[in-house]
XYZ file of C-alpha atoms in Angstrom:
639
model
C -0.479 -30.101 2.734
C -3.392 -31.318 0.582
C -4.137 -29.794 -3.291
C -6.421 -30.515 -5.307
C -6.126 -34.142 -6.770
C -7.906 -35.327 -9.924
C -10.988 -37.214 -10.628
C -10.497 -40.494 -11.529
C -13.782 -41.230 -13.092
C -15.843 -37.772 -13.053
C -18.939 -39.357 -13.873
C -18.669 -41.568 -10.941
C -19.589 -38.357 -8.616
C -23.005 -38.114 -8.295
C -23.869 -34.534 -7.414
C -26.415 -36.171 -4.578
C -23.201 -36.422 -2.253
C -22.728 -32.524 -2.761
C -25.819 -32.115 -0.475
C -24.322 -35.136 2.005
C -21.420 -33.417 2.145
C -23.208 -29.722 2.562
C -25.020 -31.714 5.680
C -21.490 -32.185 6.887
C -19.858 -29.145 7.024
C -18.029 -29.243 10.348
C -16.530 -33.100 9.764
C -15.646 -31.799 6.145
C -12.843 -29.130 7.631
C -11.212 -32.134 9.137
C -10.858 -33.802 5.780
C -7.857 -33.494 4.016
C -9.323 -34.002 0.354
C -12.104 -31.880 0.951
C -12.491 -28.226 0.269
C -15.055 -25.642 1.661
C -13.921 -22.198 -0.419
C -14.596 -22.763 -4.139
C -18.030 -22.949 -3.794
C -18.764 -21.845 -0.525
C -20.265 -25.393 0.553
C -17.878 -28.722 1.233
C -17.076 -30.859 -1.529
C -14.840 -33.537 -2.992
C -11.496 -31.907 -3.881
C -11.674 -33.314 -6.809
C -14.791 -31.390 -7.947
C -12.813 -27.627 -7.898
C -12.526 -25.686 -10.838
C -9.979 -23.483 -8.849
C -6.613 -24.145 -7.929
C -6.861 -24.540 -3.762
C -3.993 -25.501 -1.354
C -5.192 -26.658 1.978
C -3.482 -27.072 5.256
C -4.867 -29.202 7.904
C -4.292 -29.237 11.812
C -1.965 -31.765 10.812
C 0.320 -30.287 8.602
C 0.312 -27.159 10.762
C 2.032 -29.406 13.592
C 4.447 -31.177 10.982
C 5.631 -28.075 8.879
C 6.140 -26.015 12.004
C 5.888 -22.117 10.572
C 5.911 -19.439 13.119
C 2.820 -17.826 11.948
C 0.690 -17.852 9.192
C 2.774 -16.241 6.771
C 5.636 -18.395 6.890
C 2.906 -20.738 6.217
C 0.787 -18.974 3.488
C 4.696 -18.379 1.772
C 4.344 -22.484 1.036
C 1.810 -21.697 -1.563
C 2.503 -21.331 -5.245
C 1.835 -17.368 -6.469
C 1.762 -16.564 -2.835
C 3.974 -13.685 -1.732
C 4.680 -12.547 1.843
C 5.966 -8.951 2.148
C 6.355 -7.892 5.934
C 8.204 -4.674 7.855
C 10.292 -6.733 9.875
C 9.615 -9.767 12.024
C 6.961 -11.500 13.871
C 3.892 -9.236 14.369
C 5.011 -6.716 12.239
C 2.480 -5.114 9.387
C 2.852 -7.871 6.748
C 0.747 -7.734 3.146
C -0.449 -11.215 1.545
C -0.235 -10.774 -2.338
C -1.682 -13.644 -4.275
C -0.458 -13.976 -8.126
C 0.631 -10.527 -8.221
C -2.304 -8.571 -6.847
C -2.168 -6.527 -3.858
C -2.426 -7.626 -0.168
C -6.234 -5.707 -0.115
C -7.091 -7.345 -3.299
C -7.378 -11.039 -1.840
C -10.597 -11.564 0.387
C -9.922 -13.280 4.393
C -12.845 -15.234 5.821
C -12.321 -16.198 9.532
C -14.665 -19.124 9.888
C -16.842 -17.378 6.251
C -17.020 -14.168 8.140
C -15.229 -11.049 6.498
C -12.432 -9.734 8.286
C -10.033 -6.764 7.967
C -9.813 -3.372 8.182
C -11.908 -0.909 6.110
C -10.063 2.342 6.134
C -7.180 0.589 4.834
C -8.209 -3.062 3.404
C -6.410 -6.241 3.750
C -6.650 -8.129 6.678
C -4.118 -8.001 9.856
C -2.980 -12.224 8.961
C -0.254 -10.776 11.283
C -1.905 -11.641 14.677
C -3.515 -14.772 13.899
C -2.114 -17.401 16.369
C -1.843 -20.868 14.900
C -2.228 -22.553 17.918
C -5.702 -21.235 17.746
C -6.651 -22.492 13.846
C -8.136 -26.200 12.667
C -7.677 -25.485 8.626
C -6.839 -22.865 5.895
C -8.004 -22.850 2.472
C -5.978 -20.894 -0.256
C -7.863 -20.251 -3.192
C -5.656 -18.766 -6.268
C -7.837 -16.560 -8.868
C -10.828 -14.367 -9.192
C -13.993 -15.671 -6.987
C -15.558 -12.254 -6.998
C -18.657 -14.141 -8.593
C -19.082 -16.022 -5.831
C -18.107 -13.582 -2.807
C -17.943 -10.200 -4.391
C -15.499 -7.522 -3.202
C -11.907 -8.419 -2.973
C -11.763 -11.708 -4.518
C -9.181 -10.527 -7.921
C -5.935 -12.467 -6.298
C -7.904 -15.060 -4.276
C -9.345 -16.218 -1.353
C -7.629 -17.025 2.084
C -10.424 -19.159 4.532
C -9.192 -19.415 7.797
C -11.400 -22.185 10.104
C -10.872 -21.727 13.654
C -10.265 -24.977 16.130
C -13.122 -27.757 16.142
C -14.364 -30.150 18.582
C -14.297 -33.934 18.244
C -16.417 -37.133 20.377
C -14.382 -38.126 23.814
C -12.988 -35.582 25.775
C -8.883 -34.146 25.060
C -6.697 -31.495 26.737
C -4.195 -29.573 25.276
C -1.210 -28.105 26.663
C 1.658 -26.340 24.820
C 4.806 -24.503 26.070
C 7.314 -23.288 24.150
C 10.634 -21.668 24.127
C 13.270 -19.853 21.934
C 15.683 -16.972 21.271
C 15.232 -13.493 21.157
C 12.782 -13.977 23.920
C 10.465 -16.238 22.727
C 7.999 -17.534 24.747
C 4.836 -19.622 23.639
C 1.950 -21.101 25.530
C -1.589 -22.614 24.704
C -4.089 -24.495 26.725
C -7.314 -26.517 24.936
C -10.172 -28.453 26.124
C -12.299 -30.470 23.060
C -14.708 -33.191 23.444
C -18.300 -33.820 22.597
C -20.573 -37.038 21.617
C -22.520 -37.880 18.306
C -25.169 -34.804 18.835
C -22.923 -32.155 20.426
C -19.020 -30.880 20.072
C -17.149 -27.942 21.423
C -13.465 -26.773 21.605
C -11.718 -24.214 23.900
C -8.475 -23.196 23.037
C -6.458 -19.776 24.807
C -2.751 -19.084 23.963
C -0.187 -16.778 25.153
C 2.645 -15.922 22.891
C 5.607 -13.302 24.019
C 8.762 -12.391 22.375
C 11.348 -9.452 22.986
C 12.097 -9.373 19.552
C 14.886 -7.395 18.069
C 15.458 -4.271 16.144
C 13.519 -3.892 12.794
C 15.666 -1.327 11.476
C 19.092 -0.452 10.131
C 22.039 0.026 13.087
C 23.414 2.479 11.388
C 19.847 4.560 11.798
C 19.924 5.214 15.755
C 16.375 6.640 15.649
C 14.452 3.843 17.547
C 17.645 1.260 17.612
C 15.729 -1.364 20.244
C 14.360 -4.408 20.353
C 10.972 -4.278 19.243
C 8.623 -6.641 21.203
C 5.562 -8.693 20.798
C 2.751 -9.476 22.742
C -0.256 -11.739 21.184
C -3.466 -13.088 23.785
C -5.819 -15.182 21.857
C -8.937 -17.393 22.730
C -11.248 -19.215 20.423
C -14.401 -21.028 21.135
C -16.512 -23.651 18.816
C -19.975 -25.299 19.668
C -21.579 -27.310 17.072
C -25.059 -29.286 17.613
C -27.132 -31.659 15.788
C -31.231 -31.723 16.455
C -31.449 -33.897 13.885
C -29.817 -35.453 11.452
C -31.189 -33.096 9.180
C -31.038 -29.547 11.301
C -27.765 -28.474 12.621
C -26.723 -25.391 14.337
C -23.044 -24.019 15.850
C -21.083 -21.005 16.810
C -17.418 -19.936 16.092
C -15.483 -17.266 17.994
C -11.724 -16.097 17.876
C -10.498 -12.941 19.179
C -6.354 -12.006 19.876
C -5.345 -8.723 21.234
C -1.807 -7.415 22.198
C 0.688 -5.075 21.330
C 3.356 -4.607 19.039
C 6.527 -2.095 18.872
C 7.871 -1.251 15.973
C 10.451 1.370 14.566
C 9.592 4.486 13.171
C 12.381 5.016 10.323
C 11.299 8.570 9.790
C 12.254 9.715 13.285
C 12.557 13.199 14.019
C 16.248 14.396 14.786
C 17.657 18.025 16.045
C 19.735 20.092 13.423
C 22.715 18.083 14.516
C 21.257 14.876 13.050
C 20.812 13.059 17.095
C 17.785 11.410 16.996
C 14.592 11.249 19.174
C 13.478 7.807 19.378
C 9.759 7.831 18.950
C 9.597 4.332 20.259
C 6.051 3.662 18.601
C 3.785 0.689 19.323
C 0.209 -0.610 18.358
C -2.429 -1.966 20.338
C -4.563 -4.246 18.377
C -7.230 -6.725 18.570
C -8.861 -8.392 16.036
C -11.911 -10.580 16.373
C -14.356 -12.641 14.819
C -17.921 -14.435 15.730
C -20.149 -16.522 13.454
C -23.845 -18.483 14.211
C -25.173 -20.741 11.352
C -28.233 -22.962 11.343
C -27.714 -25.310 8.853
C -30.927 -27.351 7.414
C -30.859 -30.477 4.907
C -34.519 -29.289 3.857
C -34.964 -32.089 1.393
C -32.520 -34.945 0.026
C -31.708 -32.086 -2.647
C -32.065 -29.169 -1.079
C -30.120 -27.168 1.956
C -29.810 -23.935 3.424
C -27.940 -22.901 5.322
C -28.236 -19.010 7.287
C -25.087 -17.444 8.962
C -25.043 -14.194 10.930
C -21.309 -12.756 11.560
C -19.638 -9.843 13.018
C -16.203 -8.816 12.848
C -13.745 -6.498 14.080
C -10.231 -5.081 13.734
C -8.977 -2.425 16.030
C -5.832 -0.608 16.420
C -4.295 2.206 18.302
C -1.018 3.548 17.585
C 0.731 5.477 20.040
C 4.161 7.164 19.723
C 6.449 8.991 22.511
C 6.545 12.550 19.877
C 3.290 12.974 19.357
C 0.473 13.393 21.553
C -2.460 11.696 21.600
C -3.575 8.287 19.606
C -4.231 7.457 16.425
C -7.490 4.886 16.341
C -8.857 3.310 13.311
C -11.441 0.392 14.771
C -13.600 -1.674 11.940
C -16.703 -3.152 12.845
C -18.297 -5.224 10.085
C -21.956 -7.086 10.644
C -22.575 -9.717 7.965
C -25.333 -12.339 6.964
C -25.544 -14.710 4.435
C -27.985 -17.286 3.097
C -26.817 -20.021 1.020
C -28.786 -23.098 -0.784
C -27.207 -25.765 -2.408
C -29.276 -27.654 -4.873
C -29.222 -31.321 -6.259
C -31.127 -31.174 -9.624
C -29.782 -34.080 -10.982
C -26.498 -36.536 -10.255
C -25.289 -34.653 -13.086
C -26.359 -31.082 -12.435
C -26.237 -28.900 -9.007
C -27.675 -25.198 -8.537
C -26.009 -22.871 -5.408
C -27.588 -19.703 -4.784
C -28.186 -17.360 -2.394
C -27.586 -13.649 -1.000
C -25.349 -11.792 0.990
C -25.751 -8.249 3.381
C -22.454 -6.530 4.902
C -22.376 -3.607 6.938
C -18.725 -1.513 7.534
C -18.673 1.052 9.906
C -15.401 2.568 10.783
C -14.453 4.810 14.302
C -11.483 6.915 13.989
C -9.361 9.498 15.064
C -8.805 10.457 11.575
C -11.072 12.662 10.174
C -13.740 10.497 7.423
C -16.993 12.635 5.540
C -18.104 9.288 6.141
C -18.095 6.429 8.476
C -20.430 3.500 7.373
C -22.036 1.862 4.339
C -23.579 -1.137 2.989
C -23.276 -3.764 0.554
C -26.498 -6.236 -0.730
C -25.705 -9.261 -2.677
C -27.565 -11.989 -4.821
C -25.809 -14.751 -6.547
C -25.939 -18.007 -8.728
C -24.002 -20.521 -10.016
C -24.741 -23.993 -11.901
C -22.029 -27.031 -12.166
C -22.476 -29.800 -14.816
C -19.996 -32.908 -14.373
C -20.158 -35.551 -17.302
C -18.681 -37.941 -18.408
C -16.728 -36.288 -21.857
C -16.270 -32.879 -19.554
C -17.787 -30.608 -17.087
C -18.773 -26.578 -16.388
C -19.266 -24.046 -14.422
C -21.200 -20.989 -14.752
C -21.682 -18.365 -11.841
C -23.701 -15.053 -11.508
C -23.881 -12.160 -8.897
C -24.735 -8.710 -8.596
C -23.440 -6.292 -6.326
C -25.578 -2.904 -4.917
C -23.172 -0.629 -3.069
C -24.456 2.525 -0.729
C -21.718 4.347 -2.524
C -20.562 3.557 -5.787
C -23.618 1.787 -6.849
C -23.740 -1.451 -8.699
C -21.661 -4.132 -9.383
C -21.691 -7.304 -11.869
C -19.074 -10.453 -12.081
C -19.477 -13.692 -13.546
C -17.150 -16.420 -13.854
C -17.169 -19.585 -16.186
C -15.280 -22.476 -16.564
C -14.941 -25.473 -18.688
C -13.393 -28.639 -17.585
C -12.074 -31.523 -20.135
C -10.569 -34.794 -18.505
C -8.082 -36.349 -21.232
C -8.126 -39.482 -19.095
C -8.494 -41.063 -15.986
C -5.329 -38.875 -14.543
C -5.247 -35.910 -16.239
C -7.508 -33.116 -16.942
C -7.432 -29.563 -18.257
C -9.560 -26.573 -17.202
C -9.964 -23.630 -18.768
C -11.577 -20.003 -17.123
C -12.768 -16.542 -17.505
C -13.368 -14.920 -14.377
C -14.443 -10.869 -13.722
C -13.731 -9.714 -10.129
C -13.696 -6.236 -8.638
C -12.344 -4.291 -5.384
C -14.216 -1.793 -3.404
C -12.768 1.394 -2.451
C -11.844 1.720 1.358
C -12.956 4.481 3.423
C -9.386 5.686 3.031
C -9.672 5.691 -0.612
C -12.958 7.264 -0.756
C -13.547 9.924 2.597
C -10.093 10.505 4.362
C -9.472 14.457 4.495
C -6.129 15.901 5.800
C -6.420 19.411 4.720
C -2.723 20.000 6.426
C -0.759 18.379 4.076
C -3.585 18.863 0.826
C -4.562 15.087 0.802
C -7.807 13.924 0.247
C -10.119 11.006 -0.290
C -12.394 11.201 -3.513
C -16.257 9.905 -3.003
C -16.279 9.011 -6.783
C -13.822 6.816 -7.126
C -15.023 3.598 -8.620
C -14.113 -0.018 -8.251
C -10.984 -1.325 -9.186
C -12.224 -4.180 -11.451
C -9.823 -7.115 -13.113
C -10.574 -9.993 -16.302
C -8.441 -13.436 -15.698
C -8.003 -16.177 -18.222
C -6.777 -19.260 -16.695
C -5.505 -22.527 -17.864
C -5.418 -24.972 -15.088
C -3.458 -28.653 -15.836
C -4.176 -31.372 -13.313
C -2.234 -34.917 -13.782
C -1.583 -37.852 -11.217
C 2.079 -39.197 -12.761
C 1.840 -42.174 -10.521
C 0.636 -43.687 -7.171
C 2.864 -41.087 -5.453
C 3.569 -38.166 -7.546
C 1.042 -35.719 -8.597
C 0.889 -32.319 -10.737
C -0.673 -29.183 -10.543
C -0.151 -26.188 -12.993
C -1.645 -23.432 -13.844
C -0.763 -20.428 -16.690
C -2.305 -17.018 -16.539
C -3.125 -13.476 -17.469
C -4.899 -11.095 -14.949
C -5.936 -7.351 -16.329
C -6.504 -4.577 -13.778
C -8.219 -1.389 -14.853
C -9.452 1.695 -12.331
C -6.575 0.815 -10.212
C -6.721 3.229 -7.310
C -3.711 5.538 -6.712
C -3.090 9.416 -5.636
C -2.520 11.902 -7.657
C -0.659 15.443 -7.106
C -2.545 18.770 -9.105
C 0.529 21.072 -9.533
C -2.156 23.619 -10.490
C -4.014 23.837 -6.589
C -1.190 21.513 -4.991
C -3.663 19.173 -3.515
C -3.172 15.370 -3.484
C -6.001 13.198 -4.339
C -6.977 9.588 -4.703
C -8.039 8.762 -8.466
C -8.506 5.603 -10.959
C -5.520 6.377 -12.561
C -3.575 2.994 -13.383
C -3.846 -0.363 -14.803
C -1.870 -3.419 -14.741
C -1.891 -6.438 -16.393
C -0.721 -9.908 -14.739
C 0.916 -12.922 -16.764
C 1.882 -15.614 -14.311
C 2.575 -19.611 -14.805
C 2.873 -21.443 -10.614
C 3.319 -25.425 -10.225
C 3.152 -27.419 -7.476
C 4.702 -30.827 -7.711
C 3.843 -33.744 -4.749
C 5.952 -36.608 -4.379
C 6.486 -39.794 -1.808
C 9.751 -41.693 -2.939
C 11.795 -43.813 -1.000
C 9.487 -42.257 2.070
C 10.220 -38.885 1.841
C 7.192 -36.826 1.538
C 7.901 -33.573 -1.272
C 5.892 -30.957 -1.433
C 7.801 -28.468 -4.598
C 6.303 -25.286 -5.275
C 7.303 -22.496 -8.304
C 5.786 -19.166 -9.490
C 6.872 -16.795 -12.062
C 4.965 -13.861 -12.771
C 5.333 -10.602 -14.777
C 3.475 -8.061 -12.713
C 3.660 -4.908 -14.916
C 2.051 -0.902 -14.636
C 0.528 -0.864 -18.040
C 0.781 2.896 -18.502
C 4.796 2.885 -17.421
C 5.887 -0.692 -18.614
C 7.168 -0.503 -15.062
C 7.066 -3.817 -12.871
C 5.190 -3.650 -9.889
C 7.082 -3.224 -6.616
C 7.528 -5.264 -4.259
C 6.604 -8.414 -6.451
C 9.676 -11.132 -6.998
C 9.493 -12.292 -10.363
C 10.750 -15.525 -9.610
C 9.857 -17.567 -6.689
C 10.043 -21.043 -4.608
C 10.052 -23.149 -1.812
C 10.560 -26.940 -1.197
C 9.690 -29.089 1.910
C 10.672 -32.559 2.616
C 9.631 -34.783 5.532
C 10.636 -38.239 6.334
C 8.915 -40.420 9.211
C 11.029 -42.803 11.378
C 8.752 -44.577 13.858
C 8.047 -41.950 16.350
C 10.929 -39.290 15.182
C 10.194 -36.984 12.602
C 12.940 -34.596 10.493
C 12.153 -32.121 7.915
C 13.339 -29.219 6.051
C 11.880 -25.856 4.006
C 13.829 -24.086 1.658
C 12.980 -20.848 0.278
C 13.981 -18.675 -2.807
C 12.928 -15.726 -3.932
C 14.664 -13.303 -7.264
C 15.280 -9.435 -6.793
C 12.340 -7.037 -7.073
C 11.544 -2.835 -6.740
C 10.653 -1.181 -3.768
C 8.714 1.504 -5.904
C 6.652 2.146 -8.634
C 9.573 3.993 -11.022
C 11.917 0.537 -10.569
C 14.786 2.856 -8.644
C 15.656 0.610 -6.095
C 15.867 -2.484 -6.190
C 15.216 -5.113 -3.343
C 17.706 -8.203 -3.143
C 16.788 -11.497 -4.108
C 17.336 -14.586 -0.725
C 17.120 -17.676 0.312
C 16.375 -19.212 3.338
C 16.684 -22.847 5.299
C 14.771 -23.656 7.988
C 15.023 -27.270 9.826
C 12.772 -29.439 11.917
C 12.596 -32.220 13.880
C 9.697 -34.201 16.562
C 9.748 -37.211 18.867
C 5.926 -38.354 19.691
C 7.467 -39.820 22.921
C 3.827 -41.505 23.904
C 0.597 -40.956 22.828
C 0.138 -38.142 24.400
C 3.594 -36.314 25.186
C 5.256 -35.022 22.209
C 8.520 -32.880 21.396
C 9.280 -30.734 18.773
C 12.247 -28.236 17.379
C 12.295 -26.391 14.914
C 15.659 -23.894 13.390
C 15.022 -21.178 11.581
C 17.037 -19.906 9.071
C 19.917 -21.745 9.775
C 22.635 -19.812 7.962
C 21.211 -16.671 9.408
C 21.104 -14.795 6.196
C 20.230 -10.998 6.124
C 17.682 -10.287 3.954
C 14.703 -7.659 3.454
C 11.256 -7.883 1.913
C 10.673 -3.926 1.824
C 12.781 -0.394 2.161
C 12.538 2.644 3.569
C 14.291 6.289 3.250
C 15.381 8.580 4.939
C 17.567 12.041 4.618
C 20.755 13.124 5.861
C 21.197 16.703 4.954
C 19.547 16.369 1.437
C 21.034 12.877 0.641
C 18.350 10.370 0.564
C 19.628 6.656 2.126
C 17.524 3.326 1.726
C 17.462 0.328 4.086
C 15.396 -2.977 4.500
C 13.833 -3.664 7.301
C 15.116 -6.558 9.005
C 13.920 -10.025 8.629
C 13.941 -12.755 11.265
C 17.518 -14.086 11.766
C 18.554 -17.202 12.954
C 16.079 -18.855 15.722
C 15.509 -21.765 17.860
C 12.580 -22.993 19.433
C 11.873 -26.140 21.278
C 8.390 -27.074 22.133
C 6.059 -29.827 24.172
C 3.215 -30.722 23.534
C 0.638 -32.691 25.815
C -2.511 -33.867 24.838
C -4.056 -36.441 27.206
C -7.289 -37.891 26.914
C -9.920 -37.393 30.107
């Protein structure tokens, strides 16, 4: 795991190499000190005004997470809050903000769903993904809607010169069975990569025993295939294509079961099927030696059909977003660089569900200028937003950067970001129970102040910190009219953010550290209240030591106590969890690995639910992965 590292002489960075390294977009994302998100275009780590954590291929294969959660959990203000185990509806909150108020790219394409926002991170395989970028902050300036927590940028597997095969098999308990095949190769013009994976598991129940509505295993079924094609005319004119689609099915419990006056329940036995896809096409053109653009059409989609043994019929909520973006990166000087650009996105949404509306549009134009000197450096960024509903929309960001030395450096930022309603928020209607969407809602909208510290101690231990406030206003919530008894969605709360996160990197005695803390004080600024579902307190810790062709490792997790609702009334317990690793690269081309999951098998819950028992209300977690095993091989040879 790669962060962002300091500049040892900032002036030494000639802006120039900001349009090299634009030219060389694809070989950037195998780069550890290089990062794509910040800006939108690859550059030198060491450039970022942001605080980014990046995960390449390789530390995917060393760290060993099960999906990307357990992965994005690694990162400092990141919180993972899921209903159960793998595949099960999981929310991503960075620094406090809410799981739809972080923006997912897929390869810079937009993903998610728009009747509900956030993206389903759930059913991304791992097998199938090169790189992800975490980006922690407001970047609404640069990418609009969605970007008040941060930015996740998930780059889907790449090709390389020769020709490699992959083959993966996998096994484990509760059912657990994992398989992949991949074919990359290509030459100095031309690279491709095609990867499909397999991954099954019978799972176990998600739910309290003592609740017997739904008390089975609950299964998972994930089918993914990506593709990647990248080609060079020249050495100025490149073009490529990016595609990743998984589809499956996932069962899950249904805690509010119906049950007959004698309290024996009717197991519902619900399940989704889901697919969720994405597909990019860039042409990429280094117009002068200070000038590129770069055009990329994308479409995205996330579909899902629920389906339960009580009711009849299906529910269906399908996104289908269309996308296109032009982006130019300009050289002015070694000292100064321009990006600019515009962006178009298109949501339309097909559902059972009944929606006054189904589609809408977004335009974009933005700007933003970096200065790097030698006494300090800035950023200042521009964009407006024209929505087909709520109108329009202006953020800015700016950011001053002062380097104290040749290892340590201090940046300071104001950012403005803002959220979109969903079609949920905005056009839902379900006269039957008095609920209903409000077309004049407008965007939530936040104002962060960040102070970001970064130091190099020594050779092998490095520092990143960062304190900060976040301020929420038009939050979007529902609210009940006693007077007409109808329930609808309004900008009724704020919130306000203070946070401090560190991440601390260390090689001694060869043991590779990677130590990660976050405290934040997420609080309802109306109620005092603390925001549920939000530990206060969090962190994890992962060692690795190398011997020769063995590998061991181990990632420790804590996180404090938090609320399950917005009143503070109950109260979810704090954990801690141990997972162990271990690999033998046998050859260059067989490898083993296994990995134990929470070794101690400690019970432990991320959210609650209720339910009644002749007017007495109970509350249970769902259940949490327990202890698991799973041995893999891996076999790559070269053709």
């Amino acid at each position: 795991m790669k962060r962002s590292r300091l500049a040892l002489a900032i002036a030494a960075l000639p802006l120039a190499a900001a349009a090299e390294s634009s030219l060389d977009y694809e070989q950037a994302l195998k780069l550890p000190n290089t990062v794509v998100t910040a800006s939108r275009t690859a550059q030198d780590s060491k450039e970022t005004t942001a605080a980014v954590t990046v995960f390449t291929r390789d530390d995917i294969e060393r760290l060993q997470p099960v999906n990307v959660a357990d992965l994005l959990s690694r990162v400092p203000g990141v919180q993972v809050q899921q209903s159960g185990g793998r595949g099960s509806s999981t929310n991503i909150m960075i620094r406090g903000t809410s799981n739809a108020q972080s923006l997912v790219l897929v390869d810079g394409v937009r993903v998610g769903s728009a009747s509900a926002g956030g993206a389903s991170l759930q059913h991304l395989n791992l097998e199938q993904i090169e790189r992800i970028e975490v980006l922690r902050g407001a970047r609404s300036a640069v990418y609009g809607s969605d970007a008040i927590g941060g930015v996740i940028q998930i780059f889907t597997r790449r090709g390389s010169e020769g020709l490699q095969g992959r083959v993966r098999v996998a096994a484990g308990n509760k059912g657990l069975w994992e398989r992949s095949l991949g074919l990359s190769g290509g030459d100095q013009q031309t690279t491709f990569n095609l990867s499909a994976s397999l991954d099954e598991m019978s799972g176990f129940d998600r739910t309290h025993k003592s609740f017997d509505s739904d008390a089975d295993h609950d299964a998972y079924r994930n089918k993914a295939f990506s593709f990647s094609l990248a080609h060079a005319f020249t050495d100025r004119v490149k073009a490529g294509v990016n595609f990743l689609e998984q589809r499956g099915k996932t069962e899950y419990d249904n805690p509010y079961g119906r049950s007959d006056s004698n309290w024996v329940a009717h197991p519902a036995e619900p399940y989704d099927k889901f697919k969720v896809s994405s597909v990019s096409a860039y042409f990429d053109v280094q117009a002068t030696d200070q000038w590129n653009t770069k055009l990329t059409l994308g479409h995205s989609e996330d579909k899902s059909s629920n389906y339960d043994k009580l009711f009849a019929g299906v529910d269906d909520f399908n996104t289908y977003r269309d996308s296109a973006t032009w982006l130019n990166t300009l050289s002015l000087t070694e000292q100064h660089s321009l990006l600019f650009g515009a962006d178009y996105l298109k949501d339309k949404l097909r559902s059972t569900g009944d929606f006054t509306k189904t589609s809408r549009w977004n335009q974009a134009a933005f700007i933003q200028h970096n200065y790097r000197g030698e006494l300090f450096g800035t950023e200042l960024g521009l964009r407006h937003d024209k929505n087909q509903q709520f109108g329009n929309e202006n953020t800015w960001n700016a950011a001053l950067t002062i380097p104290f030395d040749q290892n340590n450096e201090l940046t300071v930022s104001y950012a403005e970001a803002f959220k979109a309603p969903t079609f949920n928020d905005l056009y839902s209607q379900y006269p039957d129970i008095s609920f209903y969407g409000n077309p004049s809602l407008k965007a939530e909208t936040s104002k962060s102040f960040e102070l970001l510290l970064k130091s190099q101690l020594s050779e092998n231990v490095s520092v990143e910190s960062a304190l900060y406030r976040t301020d929420i206003s038009n939050l979007i919530a529902s609210e009940y009219n006693r007077s007409n008894g109808i329930t609808k969605m309004q900008n009724v709360k704020k919130a306000r953010i203070n946070g401090f996160e560190a991440s601390l990197l260390h090689k001694v005695y060869d043991l590779d550290g990677s130590l990660n803390i976050s405290i934040i004080d997420p609080r309802d600024r109306k109620s005092g209240h603390q925001l549920p579902r939000r530990a206060k307190r969090t962190l994890s810790y992962d060692l690795d030591k190398q011997l020769g062709a063995f590998g061991m490792g181990a990632t420790w997790k804590l996180a404090s106590s938090s609320y399950n609702d917005d009143k503070n009334t109950k109260t979810i317990a704090g954990y801690g969890t141990l997972d162990l690793r271990g690999s033998w690269q046998a050859n260059d081309e067989l490898g083993f690995d296994l990995r134990l999951g929470n070794i101690f098998d400690k019970g432990y819950t991320r959210a609650l639910y209720n339910y009644k028992v002749n007017s007495e209300t109970y509350s249970y977690g769902y259940r949490e992965d327990p202890f698991t095993i799973r041995l893999g091989l891996t076999w790559t040879p070269n053709l």
